Every structure is written in structure tokens, then in C-alpha cells.
Amino acid sequence: MPLSANNPDRKSWLHVDKNSDFPIQNIPFGVFLTRDDIVTIGTRIGDTAIDLGALHQLGYFSGIPLTDDIFLQDTLNDFIADGRKTWRSVRNRIAEIFDSNNKTLKENKSHKEIVLFRLDEIEMQLPVQIGDYTDFYSSIEHATNVGSMFRGPENALLPNWLHLPIAYHGRSSSIIPSGIPVHRPQGQTLPNGAELPVFGPSELVDFELEMAFITTVANDLGEPIPVNEVEEYIFGLVLLNDWSARDIQKWEYVPLGPFLAKNFASSISPWIVTLDALEPYRVESPKPIKPQLEYLQYKGKKSYDINLEVAIRPSGAKETVVSKSNFKYMYWNMSQQLAHHTINGCPVNSGDMMGSGTISGPTPDSYGSLLELTWKGEKPLKMKDGSERTFINDNDTVIMRGFCEKDGTRIGFGEVSTKLLPVFKRK
Amino acid sequence: MPLSANNPDRKSWLHVDKNSDFPIQNIPFGVFLTRDDIVTIGTRIGDTAIDLGALHQLGYFSGIPLTDDIFLQDTLNDFIADGRKTWRSVRNRIAEIFDSNNKTLKENKSHKEIVLFRLDEIEMQLPVQIGDYTDFYSSIEHATNVGSMFRGPENALLPNWLHLPIAYHGRSSSIIPSGIPVHRPQGQTLPNGAELPVFGPSELVDFELEMAFITTVANDLGEPIPVNEVEEYIFGLVLLNDWSARDIQKWEYVPLGPFLAKNFASSISPWIVTLDALEPYRVESPKPIKPQLEYLQYKGKKSYDINLEVAIRPSGAKETVVSKSNFKYMYWNMSQQLAHHTINGCPVNSGDMMGSGTISGPTPDSYGSLLELTWKGEKPLKMKDGSERTFINDNDTVIMRGFCEKDGTRIGFGEVSTKLLPVFKRK
């Protein structure tokens, strides 16, 4: 199945701004509520949202084997379960429908009225029902920074880190789409020098700059996925802000890992950009520092050149960009992550989400968390409004963005933007 | 709403063996495949399975607000989401229908043919679609045993353990009902004294004797559940075998906790015994050793006296009981666990599952894992067939059972029975 949707020379009859993340070469998938309060699966070109449920009902996907209600759903899980051949066919067809040379929909006013929406007419939803959420820890810079802070630079990386992509399970129920605010979590912390823990609001709320991939049904219980077959099972990627409460984390995480420090919220961007759309941006992963076991040895380029940035917008003020990083810094790539995750036979389903872990780059301005950017709060960051940040303040909004760019084509993820509200009060 | 279903004097017109786990006072809920390959929600009295979907269609639940298809589903999630008042009404009605003094169904042969099944005519399924699975670590004996092995008896309990119910997130996709076999997992381990990890089958496959509770929709994002309200949101309990690969665990678990060592499989008993049915067996939890923060302080008896046992059945031989424990040993009870889990605002949904952690008792024959029973493999267990076990052999079946008994009434969980197959081979 050719990736004709990726044709860089194609233009759309829909308007696309020069710096848009969503040219006709992107064609991401998402779920939105329309002006008529109907939930549908859709895509986006420029600033126009496209109702795929309506397009399908009008016959625009004829010839592609799809059930009648595949896009009239409140999650993408069933569509993702249809597999890569179907995703490609649908994406190629969408590219044809909106090609500037195709007049079928372009000149059908009544169809366009049903199918097209302005962004201010829709409300983006969580794109998938996430069955299981796994979060990796695959940036060597991040692991080294955090390890240095807590164990000193000579013991920064633990002995297992260079041999396997460390991961833990996260909480699916608190994954939210961009735009949903989050309350500052409360919990137990052990103040410095104290003997007994205290209860109260976390004082060290942090973001973690991550990306996450969404899978399709991949394997049965017991059956590993070979490393070079993994990409068959990856539908696409989103931006992920893995909210973290550092003071809660420090007290709770030994010996079973982070729990309440993480599961109060994880925010994702609402448009899933397909792995197919990212094809032109493949790059090599960092060279392994130590030999890797055979089940982790892959062929070819398995990473992607995705520019990432984080901004903080204080209440009523302009945003300040506080970090610029790149997905390509990841020491362990997605193929290795999923091969490792399933080597013991753990089953992977449609709509599972796998976070990268915080993506820090090699320089201090590319670190992916405030913990690292402010070095445990020792070096506050200056905001444009003159204020300083060591961790996130009440009513700050954290915004993450990501895009690829090459030969004049830009494929982006839009943003994940989340406001931190004060502690929840019972009415 | 009175718990009339718990009336200890009630007899059923269905036959119930004297030592059955399923007298008319139990009325658990499960999902099964019938002889006609139809999935339905059902209950069980003695050795008779009862199709609640058929009973409902025949009008036996008239007067209780239930949707027409509430029992014609392949999971209990929607029924559980209906809330405690509905569960109680349905359970009370089932007790009336099968009361020995009630002739309505008893004397309706055509209805009985549709509604009643022998156990060998049905196949039990996973009772819920588990959205999120959390595993606690709430037995002080287990935490002390494991801590003593790895850090010495003086440092057995970590500083946080007596202050909060430690927990981590598990994997939902590999939760399976009793009867589904599991392959021995493969993975990375670091042999004693080696510098580099090796790949191969786990040599230290273990069970963990646990129970787990299933929740209903409890809270919105951001909103904690007060400790004394938690039981409103617990539907019922199952037995849980939290399979563990100790050699994989030891190498991978620092710093983010167990991952592949656990997520290859977790087995549960298929009948959910309601918290209501366990009401007569309430007991006090162990006295706190250290003061607990206010959000963890509860009123009344929040634990349950549930006898537990584990047996190993070697291939072709008789089983040997290797442990007898009790749910009441749990230092942290379910009310504290869920209050803690949500204190940061983490949302809990219908069908979420919360494991207790390994339930070890105070004596060596009550330990809940082979790691403890054989003290890291140093003290092998004798099987009835003359063989010895330090960890689980290929083709061994591990069986866990649990029941309450008081004043002549026994409420049980049946069993969770799982065979360990050799390593998976690709065809």
C-alpha cells in the first residue's frame, strides 16, 4: 500500500496557513463534538475540522472495507483495530478528496455544510479509550540528570538502564485531552529533616515533556512481538504532559515506583498523527553505549526528528518558552520499547498508550522537566512577565508543542495545553 | 435498603452441598458463555448457574429499574455502574426467586430450562472489563519478609510503609479468569555475580496470594473519596493470583517498580462475591503501629475474615496445600486503600480492580508466596507426590481458594486455578 497521502507536492482546496501543523500531508485522526452535540471521528486540514462520519455516510469512502458506523463512534479504538492497511487507505482517500484538483466535494455546497467545521465550532475529546498506559524512561539525558541529582554523577545511571528500556504502568483513568484543567494534587510528603510525613497540597508540581504512541491489537497473551515488526502495530503519536508532584513522588516511590505523584493527571494532544505521516522524518537513534540483547537489536532508522517545546503561561500574562527538545534524543526507540514490553508475552491492544518518558536533550535549555531545568529548584526560571518559576504555580498553563519540518513540509501535533487549578475544595 | 439476601435461615429449592461456597446467601455475579454460545451475566447457587439475562427477559426483575439489556452483556461494568442500591435490589430479588418457599420459577419447567445451567454446560469469562488495575502492598508480614530478605530484619520495612498504603499500577490486558493457562515468561535477568544480563526463561516463577476488589464509578477527576464513604463504591471481591517472575523483577525493578516481572499474567476467580454478602464477616483491622494521617482514619470494622489457601498440583499428581492465610491480616484495609488512591484526585471507574498485595500471615505456613514459603528457595517445599518445589515448575497448576464461615453459613469464592505452560514457541 503506497503512502500517496504523503506526496509533498499535493495542495488542498482548503486553506492552510504557511506555518500550519496540519497541511494535507498530515491528516491526523481525532474525536470531536460537533456544533450539534454529536460525537464523531474526524481529521483536520489547516484550521478546518472534517467529520469523517459524515463523509463516510455520503459515500466518500466507497471501495474501502469499513463498517457503516466506524467513524460514528466516541473513540478511535475500532478504527485502529482495523489495522494499518485500512488506516492507509482512508488517509490516502482523504488526501484525494481534499486535493486541489478534485472538485467532487469542493463544489458540493450541501455536502461541505455537513462535513466541514471551523475549529471554534467543535470540542476535541480524548481520541481513544486507553486500555493500558505504560510510561517508559528512555531519555538517557533525563535519567542521567535525575540520577545525578539523587545519587551523584558517578552513579547517575542505574546498572540496568543501558540494558533495557525501563518502564512502569501508569493510570489510564486520569488521561485527559488538551484544555481540561487539573487541580493541584494533595498528598503525603516528608518535609526535609522531618521524622513524620505531613498532609497538604503538593508544593513541587512539575510537567514532563513526553510523546506517546497509540497501538493497535498486536499479540495474544504469551506471544512476543519481534522488534522489527513493531511498527506494524503503531497507529500514531501524540504529545504527552506527564504531570508529576515531585514531593509526593520522593516520599512514596520506594520500592514500587511512582503512584499518586503521577496518576492525578496526564494530558495529551487530541490529534493522533499517524506513524505513516511521520515517515519522511525518520532518523537514526543514538548509538548504543553497551551491547544490547538480540531481542532489542533492530534494523534501519526507528526514530523520528520531532521538534518539541514547552511554554508556561502565567495567569493573565504572555507565555514563556522554557524548553526546546527533540524526540530523536530518545536512547531507546519505540520498536525496542514494544519488543521489550511484549518479550514476556504481555498482550497489547487497540488504544493502548505508551509514553516515552521525559525527553531531555543534551543542553540545559533542552531539559524536559522543571526538576531538571531549575535543577531541583536551585535555578529559578525567568518568565516574560518578570516572575520566576521553580515549579508550577496555581493558574499557570503549561503548553507543549511538536512538529517535524523537512524540504518545506511541516507536520505538527498542535499542542497540549493544561491549566493547573488550585487544590480541589469540596462544595 | 435491607440486606434481606443475607438471611441465614433461608434455604433454596436448588440443591446446595453442605460445604458449598455458594449457598443462597452468597449470590455472586459473573459472566459466562452458555451451551448455545451466548454470553450472559449470571449468578450461582450450589452447582447451578443462573442466567440473569434470561430471568430478566422473563420478567423476574420487574419493579427494579434496570435497562432491558443490562444482563445481556459480556461484562458487568454497566450493572456495577448502576450503583449499590441496584445491586442490593437484584440480589434480594434473586434470593426470593430461589427461596424454597417460592414456587413461581421452581414449578415453571419451561422457564427453568432457559434459566438454569449445570456448571459443565457453561464457560466462565472475565467478569469485568478492567479499566485500571492497581496493586497494593498492604500485608505487613509480606512487606517485612521481603524486606528482611533483601535489606536485613532491622531495615525490613521502608520508612513510608507504616504511613501510607504503598501501591503501584498493574497491567489490565493480561488479567485472565481461572482456567486460562499461562506461558512461563522470558526476559532479562542478571545471574548472580555476572556483569552482563542474559536472556532466557524466568527460573523463579512464583504466585502471590491476593484478593482484589472491583469498584463502581466513584469520583470525578480532582475529587478525593473520604475514607468512611469508600465502601459505597466497592462492588465485590475476587481471588487474585498475581503471577511474579522473581529473577526478572530483581533486575528490572529499580527505580520505577516491577513491570515485566508481573505483567505477563494475573489470574482472578470468575465469580465476584459482593461486599454485601461479606457483611456478616466484618472484623477489625490490625491496630496501627504508628499514628495515621486524618484522611486514613476510619470508623468501624473495615476488614473481613476470609480464609485463604494455596495449593500446587504437579502435572498428573494430587495437589498439595502449601499456604493457609487470611484476608484479615491486611494492615491497610480497602477503605484506607481507596481513600489514599483518590486523595490526589485520581478518578475511579466501574470495573477498576484493586489488588491487596500478597497476603502473608504471621506464621511460616501462612506466607502468601513461594519466595517467602521457601525463603528465597533455601527451604524447598515437599509435595505429596514426593517432589520438591522452590518455585513453580512447568505444567504445575496453582490453585487459590477462599471462604468465610460463621454460625453455620459459609460464603466462598470458589477458586482461581492456573496452569503454567512451558515457554511460548513461535509456530
PDB file of N, CA, C and O in Angstrom, chain A residues 142 145 206-210 246 310 323 325 358-361 366-370 372-373 400:
ATOM      1  N   HIS A 142      17.667  12.557  30.522  1.00  0.00           N
ATOM      2  CA  HIS A 142      16.759  12.702  31.662  1.00  0.00           C
ATOM      3  C   HIS A 142      17.171  11.761  32.802  1.00  0.00           C
ATOM      4  O   HIS A 142      17.267  12.173  33.954  1.00  0.00           O
ATOM      5  N   ASN A 145      20.324  13.079  34.387  1.00  0.00           N
ATOM      6  CA  ASN A 145      20.099  14.283  35.201  1.00  0.00           C
ATOM      7  C   ASN A 145      19.464  13.934  36.539  1.00  0.00           C
ATOM      8  O   ASN A 145      19.931  14.370  37.593  1.00  0.00           O
ATOM      9  N   ASP A 206       5.161  19.601  38.697  1.00  0.00           N
ATOM     10  CA  ASP A 206       6.076  19.695  37.557  1.00  0.00           C
ATOM     11  C   ASP A 206       5.386  19.138  36.311  1.00  0.00           C
ATOM     12  O   ASP A 206       4.437  18.362  36.401  1.00  0.00           O
ATOM     13  N   PHE A 207       5.875  19.540  35.148  1.00  0.00           N
ATOM     14  CA  PHE A 207       5.480  18.868  33.903  1.00  0.00           C
ATOM     15  C   PHE A 207       6.563  17.873  33.525  1.00  0.00           C
ATOM     16  O   PHE A 207       7.683  17.927  34.028  1.00  0.00           O
ATOM     17  N   GLU A 208       6.229  16.943  32.643  1.00  0.00           N
ATOM     18  CA  GLU A 208       7.251  16.146  31.965  1.00  0.00           C
ATOM     19  C   GLU A 208       6.915  16.170  30.478  1.00  0.00           C
ATOM     20  O   GLU A 208       5.809  15.793  30.080  1.00  0.00           O
ATOM     21  N   LEU A 209       7.853  16.620  29.690  1.00  0.00           N
ATOM     22  CA  LEU A 209       7.689  16.691  28.236  1.00  0.00           C
ATOM     23  C   LEU A 209       7.882  15.292  27.655  1.00  0.00           C
ATOM     24  O   LEU A 209       8.985  14.747  27.701  1.00  0.00           O
ATOM     25  N   GLU A 210       6.787  14.732  27.138  1.00  0.00           N
ATOM     26  CA  GLU A 210       6.870  13.391  26.571  1.00  0.00           C
ATOM     27  C   GLU A 210       6.094  13.334  25.263  1.00  0.00           C
ATOM     28  O   GLU A 210       5.291  14.199  24.953  1.00  0.00           O
ATOM     29  N   ARG A 246       6.616  16.255  42.592  1.00  0.00           N
ATOM     30  CA  ARG A 246       7.937  15.751  42.981  1.00  0.00           C
ATOM     31  C   ARG A 246       8.057  15.433  44.463  1.00  0.00           C
ATOM     32  O   ARG A 246       8.786  14.514  44.852  1.00  0.00           O
ATOM     33  N   VAL A 310       8.234  23.483  25.269  1.00  0.00           N
ATOM     34  CA  VAL A 310       7.333  23.669  26.404  1.00  0.00           C
ATOM     35  C   VAL A 310       7.284  25.140  26.736  1.00  0.00           C
ATOM     36  O   VAL A 310       8.330  25.800  26.803  1.00  0.00           O
ATOM     37  N   SER A 323      11.632  25.323  27.366  1.00  0.00           N
ATOM     38  CA  SER A 323      12.455  24.188  26.920  1.00  0.00           C
ATOM     39  C   SER A 323      12.232  23.926  25.436  1.00  0.00           C
ATOM     40  O   SER A 323      11.119  24.052  24.935  1.00  0.00           O
ATOM     41  N   SER A 325      13.297  20.722  22.918  1.00  0.00           N
ATOM     42  CA  SER A 325      13.930  19.407  22.874  1.00  0.00           C
ATOM     43  C   SER A 325      13.587  18.721  21.552  1.00  0.00           C
ATOM     44  O   SER A 325      13.093  19.355  20.619  1.00  0.00           O
ATOM     45  N   THR A 358      10.204  11.378  29.996  1.00  0.00           N
ATOM     46  CA  THR A 358      10.632  12.757  29.774  1.00  0.00           C
ATOM     47  C   THR A 358      11.746  12.810  28.743  1.00  0.00           C
ATOM     48  O   THR A 358      12.722  12.080  28.847  1.00  0.00           O
ATOM     49  N   ILE A 359      11.565  13.678  27.750  1.00  0.00           N
ATOM     50  CA  ILE A 359      12.547  13.767  26.664  1.00  0.00           C
ATOM     51  C   ILE A 359      13.441  14.976  26.899  1.00  0.00           C
ATOM     52  O   ILE A 359      13.095  16.100  26.537  1.00  0.00           O
ATOM     53  N   SER A 360      14.582  14.741  27.523  1.00  0.00           N
ATOM     54  CA  SER A 360      15.547  15.810  27.720  1.00  0.00           C
ATOM     55  C   SER A 360      16.616  15.718  26.653  1.00  0.00           C
ATOM     56  O   SER A 360      16.991  14.623  26.226  1.00  0.00           O
ATOM     57  N   GLY A 361      17.096  16.875  26.215  1.00  0.00           N
ATOM     58  CA  GLY A 361      18.205  16.913  25.266  1.00  0.00           C
ATOM     59  C   GLY A 361      19.516  17.093  26.008  1.00  0.00           C
ATOM     60  O   GLY A 361      19.567  17.092  27.241  1.00  0.00           O
ATOM     61  N   SER A 366      17.313  22.294  26.955  1.00  0.00           N
ATOM     62  CA  SER A 366      16.516  21.263  26.285  1.00  0.00           C
ATOM     63  C   SER A 366      16.000  20.221  27.285  1.00  0.00           C
ATOM     64  O   SER A 366      15.497  19.187  26.884  1.00  0.00           O
ATOM     65  N   TYR A 367      16.138  20.503  28.566  1.00  0.00           N
ATOM     66  CA  TYR A 367      15.649  19.540  29.558  1.00  0.00           C
ATOM     67  C   TYR A 367      14.112  19.532  29.569  1.00  0.00           C
ATOM     68  O   TYR A 367      13.478  20.569  29.377  1.00  0.00           O
ATOM     69  N   GLY A 368      13.539  18.365  29.850  1.00  0.00           N
ATOM     70  CA  GLY A 368      12.102  18.192  29.674  1.00  0.00           C
ATOM     71  C   GLY A 368      11.260  18.290  30.919  1.00  0.00           C
ATOM     72  O   GLY A 368      10.079  17.920  30.889  1.00  0.00           O
ATOM     73  N   SER A 369      11.817  18.779  32.013  1.00  0.00           N
ATOM     74  CA  SER A 369      11.032  18.944  33.245  1.00  0.00           C
ATOM     75  C   SER A 369      11.606  20.129  34.015  1.00  0.00           C
ATOM     76  O   SER A 369      12.772  20.486  33.841  1.00  0.00           O
ATOM     77  N   LEU A 370      10.781  20.716  34.883  1.00  0.00           N
ATOM     78  CA  LEU A 370      11.296  21.808  35.720  1.00  0.00           C
ATOM     79  C   LEU A 370      12.312  21.287  36.728  1.00  0.00           C
ATOM     80  O   LEU A 370      13.254  21.999  37.088  1.00  0.00           O
ATOM     81  N   GLU A 372      14.640  19.334  36.217  1.00  0.00           N
ATOM     82  CA  GLU A 372      15.958  19.458  35.588  1.00  0.00           C
ATOM     83  C   GLU A 372      16.270  20.901  35.194  1.00  0.00           C
ATOM     84  O   GLU A 372      17.371  21.379  35.404  1.00  0.00           O
ATOM     85  N   LEU A 373      15.279  21.605  34.608  1.00  0.00           N
ATOM     86  CA  LEU A 373      15.519  22.972  34.121  1.00  0.00           C
ATOM     87  C   LEU A 373      15.936  23.904  35.262  1.00  0.00           C
ATOM     88  O   LEU A 373      16.760  24.794  35.059  1.00  0.00           O
ATOM     89  N   MET A 400       2.612  22.369  25.522  1.00  0.00           N
ATOM     90  CA  MET A 400       3.655  21.641  24.795  1.00  0.00           C
ATOM     91  C   MET A 400       3.291  21.602  23.322  1.00  0.00           C
ATOM     92  O   MET A 400       2.121  21.429  22.981  1.00  0.00           O
TER      93      MET A 400
END
